[in-house]
XYZ file of C-alpha atoms in Angstrom:
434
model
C -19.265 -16.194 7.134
C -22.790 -17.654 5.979
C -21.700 -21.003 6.558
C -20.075 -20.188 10.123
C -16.613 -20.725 9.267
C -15.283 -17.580 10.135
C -16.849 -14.857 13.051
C -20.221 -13.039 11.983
C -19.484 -9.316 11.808
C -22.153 -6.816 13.791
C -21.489 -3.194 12.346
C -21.282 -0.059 13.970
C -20.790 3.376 11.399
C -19.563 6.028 13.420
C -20.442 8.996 10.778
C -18.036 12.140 11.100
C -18.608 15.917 9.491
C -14.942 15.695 9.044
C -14.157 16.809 5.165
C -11.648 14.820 3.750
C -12.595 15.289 0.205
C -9.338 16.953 -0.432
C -7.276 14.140 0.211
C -5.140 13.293 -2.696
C -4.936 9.542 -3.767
C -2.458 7.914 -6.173
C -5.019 5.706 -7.980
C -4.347 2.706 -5.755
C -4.529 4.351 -1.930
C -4.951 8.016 -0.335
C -1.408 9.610 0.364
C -0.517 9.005 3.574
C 1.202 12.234 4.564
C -2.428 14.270 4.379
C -3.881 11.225 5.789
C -1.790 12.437 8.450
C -2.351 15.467 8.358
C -6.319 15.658 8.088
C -7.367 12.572 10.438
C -5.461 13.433 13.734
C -8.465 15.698 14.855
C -9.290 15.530 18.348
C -13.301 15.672 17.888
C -13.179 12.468 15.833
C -10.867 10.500 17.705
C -13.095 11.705 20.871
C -16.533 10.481 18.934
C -14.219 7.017 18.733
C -13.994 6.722 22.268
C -17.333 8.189 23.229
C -18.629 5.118 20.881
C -16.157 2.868 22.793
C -17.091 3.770 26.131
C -20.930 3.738 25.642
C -20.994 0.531 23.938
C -18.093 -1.407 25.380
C -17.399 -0.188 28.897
C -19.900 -2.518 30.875
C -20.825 -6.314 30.748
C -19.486 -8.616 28.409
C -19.054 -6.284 26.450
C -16.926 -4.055 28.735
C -14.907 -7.524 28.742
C -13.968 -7.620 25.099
C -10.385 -6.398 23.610
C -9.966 -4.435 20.500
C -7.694 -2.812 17.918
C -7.922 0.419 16.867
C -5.852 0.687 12.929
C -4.760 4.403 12.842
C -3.071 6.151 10.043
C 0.716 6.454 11.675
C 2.045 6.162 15.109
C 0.937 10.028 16.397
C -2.603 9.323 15.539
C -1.702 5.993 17.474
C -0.688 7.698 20.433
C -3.193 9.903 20.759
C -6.221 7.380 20.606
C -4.190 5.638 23.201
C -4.400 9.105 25.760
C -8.004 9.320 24.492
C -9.320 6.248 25.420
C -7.242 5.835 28.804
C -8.487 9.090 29.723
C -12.340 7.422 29.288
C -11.144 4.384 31.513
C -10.350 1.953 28.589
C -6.945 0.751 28.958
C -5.119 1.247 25.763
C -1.811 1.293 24.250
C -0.272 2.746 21.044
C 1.475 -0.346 18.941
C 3.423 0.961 16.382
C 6.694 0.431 14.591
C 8.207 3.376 17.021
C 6.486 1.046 20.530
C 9.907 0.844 22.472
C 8.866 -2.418 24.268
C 6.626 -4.308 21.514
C 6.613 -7.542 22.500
C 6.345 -6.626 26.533
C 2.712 -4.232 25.249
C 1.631 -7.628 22.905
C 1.953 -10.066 26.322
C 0.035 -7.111 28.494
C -2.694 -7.198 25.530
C -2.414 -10.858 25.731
C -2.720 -11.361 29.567
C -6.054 -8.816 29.162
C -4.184 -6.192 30.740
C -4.612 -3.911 27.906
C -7.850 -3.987 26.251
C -7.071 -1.701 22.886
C -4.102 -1.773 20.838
C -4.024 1.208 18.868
C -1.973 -0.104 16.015
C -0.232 1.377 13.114
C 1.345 -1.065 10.185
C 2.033 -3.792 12.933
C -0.948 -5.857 12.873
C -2.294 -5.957 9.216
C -1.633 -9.307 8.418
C -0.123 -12.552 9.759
C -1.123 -11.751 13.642
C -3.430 -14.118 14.958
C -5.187 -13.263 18.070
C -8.706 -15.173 18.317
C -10.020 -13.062 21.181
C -10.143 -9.988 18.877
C -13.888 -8.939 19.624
C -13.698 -5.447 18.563
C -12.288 -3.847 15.118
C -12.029 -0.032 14.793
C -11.348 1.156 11.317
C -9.995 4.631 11.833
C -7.829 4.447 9.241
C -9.716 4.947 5.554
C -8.271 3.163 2.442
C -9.231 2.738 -0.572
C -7.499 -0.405 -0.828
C -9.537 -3.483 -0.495
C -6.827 -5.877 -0.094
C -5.596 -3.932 3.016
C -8.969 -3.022 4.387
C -9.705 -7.512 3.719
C -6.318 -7.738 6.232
C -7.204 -5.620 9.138
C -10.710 -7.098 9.848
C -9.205 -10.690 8.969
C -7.486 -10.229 12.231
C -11.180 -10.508 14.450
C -12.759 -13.096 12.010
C -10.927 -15.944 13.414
C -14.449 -18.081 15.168
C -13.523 -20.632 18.531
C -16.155 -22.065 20.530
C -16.231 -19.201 22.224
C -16.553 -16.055 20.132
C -19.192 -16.652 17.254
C -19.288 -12.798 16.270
C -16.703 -9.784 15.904
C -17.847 -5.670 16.410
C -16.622 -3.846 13.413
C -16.761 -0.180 13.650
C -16.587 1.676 10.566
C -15.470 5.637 10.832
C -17.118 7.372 7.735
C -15.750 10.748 7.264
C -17.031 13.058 4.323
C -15.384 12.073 0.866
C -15.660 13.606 -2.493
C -17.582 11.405 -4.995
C -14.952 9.811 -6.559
C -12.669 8.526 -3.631
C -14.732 6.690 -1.310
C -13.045 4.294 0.698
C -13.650 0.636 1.914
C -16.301 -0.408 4.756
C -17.929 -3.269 5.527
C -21.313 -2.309 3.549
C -19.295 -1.501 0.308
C -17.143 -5.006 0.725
C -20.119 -7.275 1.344
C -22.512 -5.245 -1.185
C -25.314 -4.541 1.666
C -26.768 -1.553 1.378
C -28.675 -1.396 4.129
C -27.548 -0.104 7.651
C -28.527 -1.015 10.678
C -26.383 0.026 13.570
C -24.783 -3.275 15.042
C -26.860 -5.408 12.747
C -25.172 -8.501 11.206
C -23.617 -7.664 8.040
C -25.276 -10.666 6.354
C -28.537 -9.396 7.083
C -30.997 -7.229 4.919
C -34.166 -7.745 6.359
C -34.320 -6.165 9.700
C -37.586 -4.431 10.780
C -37.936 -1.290 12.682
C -38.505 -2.733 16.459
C -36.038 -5.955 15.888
C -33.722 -6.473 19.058
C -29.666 -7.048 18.498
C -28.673 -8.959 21.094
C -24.889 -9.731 20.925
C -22.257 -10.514 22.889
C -24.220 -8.721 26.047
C -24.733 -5.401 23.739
C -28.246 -4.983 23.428
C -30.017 -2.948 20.569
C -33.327 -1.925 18.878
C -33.941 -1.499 15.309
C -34.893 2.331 15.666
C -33.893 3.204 11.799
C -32.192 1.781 8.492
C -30.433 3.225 6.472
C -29.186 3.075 2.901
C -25.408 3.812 2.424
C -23.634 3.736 -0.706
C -21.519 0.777 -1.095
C -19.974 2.078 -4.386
C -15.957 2.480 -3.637
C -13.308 3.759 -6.180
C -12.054 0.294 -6.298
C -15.443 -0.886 -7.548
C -15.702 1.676 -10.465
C -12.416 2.376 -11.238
C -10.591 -0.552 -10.380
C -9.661 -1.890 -13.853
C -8.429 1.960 -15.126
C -4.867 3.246 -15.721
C -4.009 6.178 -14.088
C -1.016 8.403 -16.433
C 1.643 6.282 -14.371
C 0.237 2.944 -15.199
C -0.787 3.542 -18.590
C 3.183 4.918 -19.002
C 4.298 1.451 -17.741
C 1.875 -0.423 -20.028
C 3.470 1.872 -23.374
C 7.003 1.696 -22.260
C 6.886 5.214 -21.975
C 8.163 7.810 -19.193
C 4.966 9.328 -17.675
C 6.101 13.185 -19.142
C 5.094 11.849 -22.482
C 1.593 10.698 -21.340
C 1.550 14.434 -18.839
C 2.460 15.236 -22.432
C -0.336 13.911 -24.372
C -2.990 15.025 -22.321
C -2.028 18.534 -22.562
C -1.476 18.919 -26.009
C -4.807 17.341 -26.810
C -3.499 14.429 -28.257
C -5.147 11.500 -25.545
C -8.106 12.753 -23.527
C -8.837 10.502 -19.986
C -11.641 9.254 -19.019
C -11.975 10.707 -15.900
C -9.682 13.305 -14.333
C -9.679 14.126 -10.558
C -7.910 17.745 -9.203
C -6.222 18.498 -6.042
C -4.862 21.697 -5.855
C -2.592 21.531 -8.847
C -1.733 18.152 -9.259
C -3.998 15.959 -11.397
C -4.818 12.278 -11.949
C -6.264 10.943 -15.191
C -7.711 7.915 -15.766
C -8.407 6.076 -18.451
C -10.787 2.612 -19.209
C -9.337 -0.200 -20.317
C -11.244 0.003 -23.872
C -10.025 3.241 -24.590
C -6.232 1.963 -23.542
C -6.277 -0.211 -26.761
C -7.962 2.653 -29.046
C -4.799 4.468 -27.821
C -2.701 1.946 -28.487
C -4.125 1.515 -32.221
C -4.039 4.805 -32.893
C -0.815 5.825 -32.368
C 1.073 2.230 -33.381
C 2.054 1.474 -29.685
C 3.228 -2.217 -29.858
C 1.469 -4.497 -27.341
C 4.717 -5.499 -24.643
C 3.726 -9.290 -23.426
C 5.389 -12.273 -21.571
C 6.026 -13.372 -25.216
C 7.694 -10.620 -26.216
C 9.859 -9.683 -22.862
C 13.013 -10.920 -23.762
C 13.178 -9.258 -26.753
C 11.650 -5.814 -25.215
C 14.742 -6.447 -22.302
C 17.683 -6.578 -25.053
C 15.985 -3.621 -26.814
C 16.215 -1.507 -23.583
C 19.946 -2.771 -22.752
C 21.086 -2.306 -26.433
C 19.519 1.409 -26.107
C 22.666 2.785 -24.068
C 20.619 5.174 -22.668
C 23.244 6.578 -19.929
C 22.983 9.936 -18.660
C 24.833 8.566 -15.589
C 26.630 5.279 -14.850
C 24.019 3.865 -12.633
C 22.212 0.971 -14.987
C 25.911 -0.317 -15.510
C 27.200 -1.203 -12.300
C 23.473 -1.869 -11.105
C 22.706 -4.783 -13.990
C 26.175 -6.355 -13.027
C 25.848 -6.111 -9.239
C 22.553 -7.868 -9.296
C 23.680 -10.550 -12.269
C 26.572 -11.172 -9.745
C 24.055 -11.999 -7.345
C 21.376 -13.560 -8.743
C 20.209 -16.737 -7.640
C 18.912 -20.200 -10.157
C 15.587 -18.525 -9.345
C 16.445 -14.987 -10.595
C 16.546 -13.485 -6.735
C 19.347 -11.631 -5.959
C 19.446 -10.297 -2.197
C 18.942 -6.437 -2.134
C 22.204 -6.068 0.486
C 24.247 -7.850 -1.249
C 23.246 -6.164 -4.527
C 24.197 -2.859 -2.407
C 27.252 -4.146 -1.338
C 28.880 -4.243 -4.637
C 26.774 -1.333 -6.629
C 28.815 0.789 -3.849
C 31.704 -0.847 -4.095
C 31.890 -0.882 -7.421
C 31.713 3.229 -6.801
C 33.796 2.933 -4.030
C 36.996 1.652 -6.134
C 36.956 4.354 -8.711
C 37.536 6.665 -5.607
C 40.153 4.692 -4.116
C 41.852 4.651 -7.459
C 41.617 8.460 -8.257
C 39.267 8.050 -10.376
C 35.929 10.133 -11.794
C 33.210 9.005 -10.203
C 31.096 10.071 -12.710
C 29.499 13.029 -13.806
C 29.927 16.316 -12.118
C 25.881 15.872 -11.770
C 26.369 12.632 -9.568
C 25.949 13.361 -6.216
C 28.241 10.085 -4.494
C 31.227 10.934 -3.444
C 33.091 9.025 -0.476
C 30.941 10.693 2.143
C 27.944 9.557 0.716
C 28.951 5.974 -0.244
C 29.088 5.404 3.689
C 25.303 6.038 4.143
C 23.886 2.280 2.810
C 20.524 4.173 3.313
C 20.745 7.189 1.393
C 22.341 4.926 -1.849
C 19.611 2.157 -1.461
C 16.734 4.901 -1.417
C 19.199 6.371 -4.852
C 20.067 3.006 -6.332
C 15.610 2.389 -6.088
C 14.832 5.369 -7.570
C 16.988 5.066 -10.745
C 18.278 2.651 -11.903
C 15.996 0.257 -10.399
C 13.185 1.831 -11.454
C 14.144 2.250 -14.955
C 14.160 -1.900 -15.395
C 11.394 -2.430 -12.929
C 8.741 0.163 -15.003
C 9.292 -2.228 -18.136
C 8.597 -5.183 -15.580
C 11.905 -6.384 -16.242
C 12.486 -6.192 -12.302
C 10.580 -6.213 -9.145
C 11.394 -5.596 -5.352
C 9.697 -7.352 -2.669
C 10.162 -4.946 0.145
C 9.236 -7.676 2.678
C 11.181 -10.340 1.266
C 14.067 -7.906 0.754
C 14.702 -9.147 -2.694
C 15.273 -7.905 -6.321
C 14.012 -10.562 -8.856
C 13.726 -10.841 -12.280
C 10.570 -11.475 -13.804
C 10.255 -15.111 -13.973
C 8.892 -14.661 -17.763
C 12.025 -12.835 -18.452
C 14.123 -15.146 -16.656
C 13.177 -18.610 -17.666
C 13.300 -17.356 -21.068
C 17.134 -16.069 -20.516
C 20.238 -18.899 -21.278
C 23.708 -18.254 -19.815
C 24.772 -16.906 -23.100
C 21.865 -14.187 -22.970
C 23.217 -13.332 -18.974
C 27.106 -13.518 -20.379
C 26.395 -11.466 -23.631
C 24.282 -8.745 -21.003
C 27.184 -8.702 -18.217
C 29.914 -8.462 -21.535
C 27.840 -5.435 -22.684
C 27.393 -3.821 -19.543
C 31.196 -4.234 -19.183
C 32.016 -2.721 -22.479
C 30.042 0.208 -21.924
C 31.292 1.172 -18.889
C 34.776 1.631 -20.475
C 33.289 3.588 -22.918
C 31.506 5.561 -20.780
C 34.249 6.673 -18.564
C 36.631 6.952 -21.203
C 34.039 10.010 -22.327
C 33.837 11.429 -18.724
C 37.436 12.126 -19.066
């Protein structure tokens, strides 16, 4: 930005009394369902458009488009009646948007000047118009909050600077999410003031894109986020996934005194607890945790197959579906893997056969919804193999891979002597369930 390669952002706070310190987080990102439920309020989507229309409604100003990034497609729609009813033309742009491509040409042709966009827009859409950002959706993710205002930095010949307009809500002190002061480390606010500068004086004029503005205060914000200070911290999840240990045991732990976090944060009954990376390795030494590393991952793979830890079927026909249709890169299509985990179900029933437990819920019904046994076959046994890091899932990609550590270290015995195994113990298994 200093050296002109991408647009100069000018930034606007729009400062709400709207309490959202009760917001749960997971330690990466705020839950979305109460984002949904505590950011649809009509006075703070209104105090978005009154900023809107006093700022951007005449001029060249008045000329510029904008996106509004809102929390799911009702808060979408209703920022798109809001600001229509104020005379900016708007649109919601959302996964559910019936005609998509037909709202992105009217945004396009400067029809529409505001998309008001959920999920659709946070990376890879290039628009270099974009003069206005509205960030009415808080994260505490800096990656994601780094996409959305990517989309207005893009600088032509034409557009040298980009309006971002940050909606601070009231936040609890530990989960404060992203803005532009926190991600560029300026403290001091100035309201449309260039985010690179620190040294305005009371009386300075903004002049920008036709807006027009005197210094009349500046103010000092705290640019502190929960990414910032806790960032490098395992919450009882993570910190399960770096042991090789279900998170119960850590849940565990904690109660009984045996681990105490670093920091714990409440809501309502549920609890996080985090702890610092120094005090991860005292844990570790004390209670004779052995360190799990790219060096040791094939190893700490056979030792988790050779466990035959099956309370159900589902690792068996899960390993060999996927080893079936792994690629010489260690991808393996998630349909296809579907295909034959369900078939391999499928057969047992057209054979008579058990199949499984009386506690497993697929029967012939439910091996005809692909959705609900995708969602199932995720949840375990996926996640069983992908907690050790044996296995990922690229939701966009729509792939299941195995770790490339794990993988390159693998021969075609190692796959043959797993898919033998995994055979073996499925007639053993079933010869039990009869």
């Amino acid at each position: 930005m200093k050296k002109k390669i991408v647009a100069e952002a000018n930034v606007c706070r729009i400062e709400t009394n709207l309490d959202l310190s009760h917001i749960r987080f997971n330690g990466k990102d705020y839950i979305n369902a109460d984002l949904e439920k505590s950011i649809r309020v009509k006075s703070r989507n209104e105090l978005i458009a009154d900023v809107l229309y006093n700022y951007f409604s005449e001029g060249k100003a008045g000329q510029l488009q904008g996106v509004v990034f809102c929390v799911n497609t009702n808060h979408a729609q209703e920022m798109e009646r809001i600001l229509n009813a104020k005379g900016l033309s708007a649109k919601a742009y959302t996964r559910k948007t019936k005609n998509p491509d037909e709202v992105m040409q009217q945004f396009r042709e400067k029809k529409i000047r505001f998309l008001c966009a959920c999920e659709m827009i946070s990376e890879g859409w290039d628009y270099p118009e974009l003069g206005i950002l509205v960030m009415a959706r808080p994260t505490l993710s800096k990656v994601l909050y780094m996409q959305q205002i990517g989309r207005g930095l893009r600088r032509t010949n034409t557009k040298t600077n980009v309006f971002v307009i940050d909606v601070v809500d009231e936040y609890g002190a530990m989960a404060k999410p992203c803005s532009m002061h926190s991600i560029f480390s300026n403290p001091f606010y100035t309201a449309f003031g260039s985010i690179l500068k620190r040294d305005y004086s009371l009386g300075d004029m903004i002049e920008v894109d036709g807006l027009h503005e005197t210094v009349e205060r500046i103010v000092q914000v705290d640019i502190e986020t929960f990414e910032e200070k806790y960032g490098d911290y395992l919450n009882q999840e993570q910190l399960a996934r770096e042991f090789y240990l279900s998170t119960g045991t850590i849940t565990s732990w904690v109660t009984k005194g045996k681990i105490s976090p670093d920091e714990m944060i409440t809501f309502g009954s549920r609890k996080i607890y985090l702890f610092a990376p120094e005090h991860v390795k005292q844990i570790r030494e004390e209670n004779n945790i052995p360190e799990h590393t790219e060096e040791t991952i094939k190893t700490d793979f056979f030792d988790f197959v050779e466990e035959r830890d099956y309370s159900l079927s589902y690792k068996m026909p899960f390993l060999l579906s996927f080893l079936k249709n792994m690629n010489e890169i260690g991808d393996a299509k998630i349909d296809n893997v579907l295909t034959d985990y369900i078939a391999f179900y499928q057969d047992r029933i057209d054979k008579g056969l058990p199949v499984d437990r009386s506690s497993c819920p697929y029967n012939a019904e439910r091996l005809k919804d692909r959705k609900y046994i995708k969602s199932n076959m995720l949840t375990n046994p996926f996640e069983k193999f992908e907690r050790k890091r044996f296995l990922y899932y690229s939701k966009d990609l729509n792939v299941i891979s195995m770790n490339h550590a794990l993988f390159i270290k693998m021969s075609k015995q190692d796959f043959e002597k797993v898919k033998v195994q995994m055979e073996e113990d499925l007639e053993k298994y079933y010869e039990r369930v009869k």
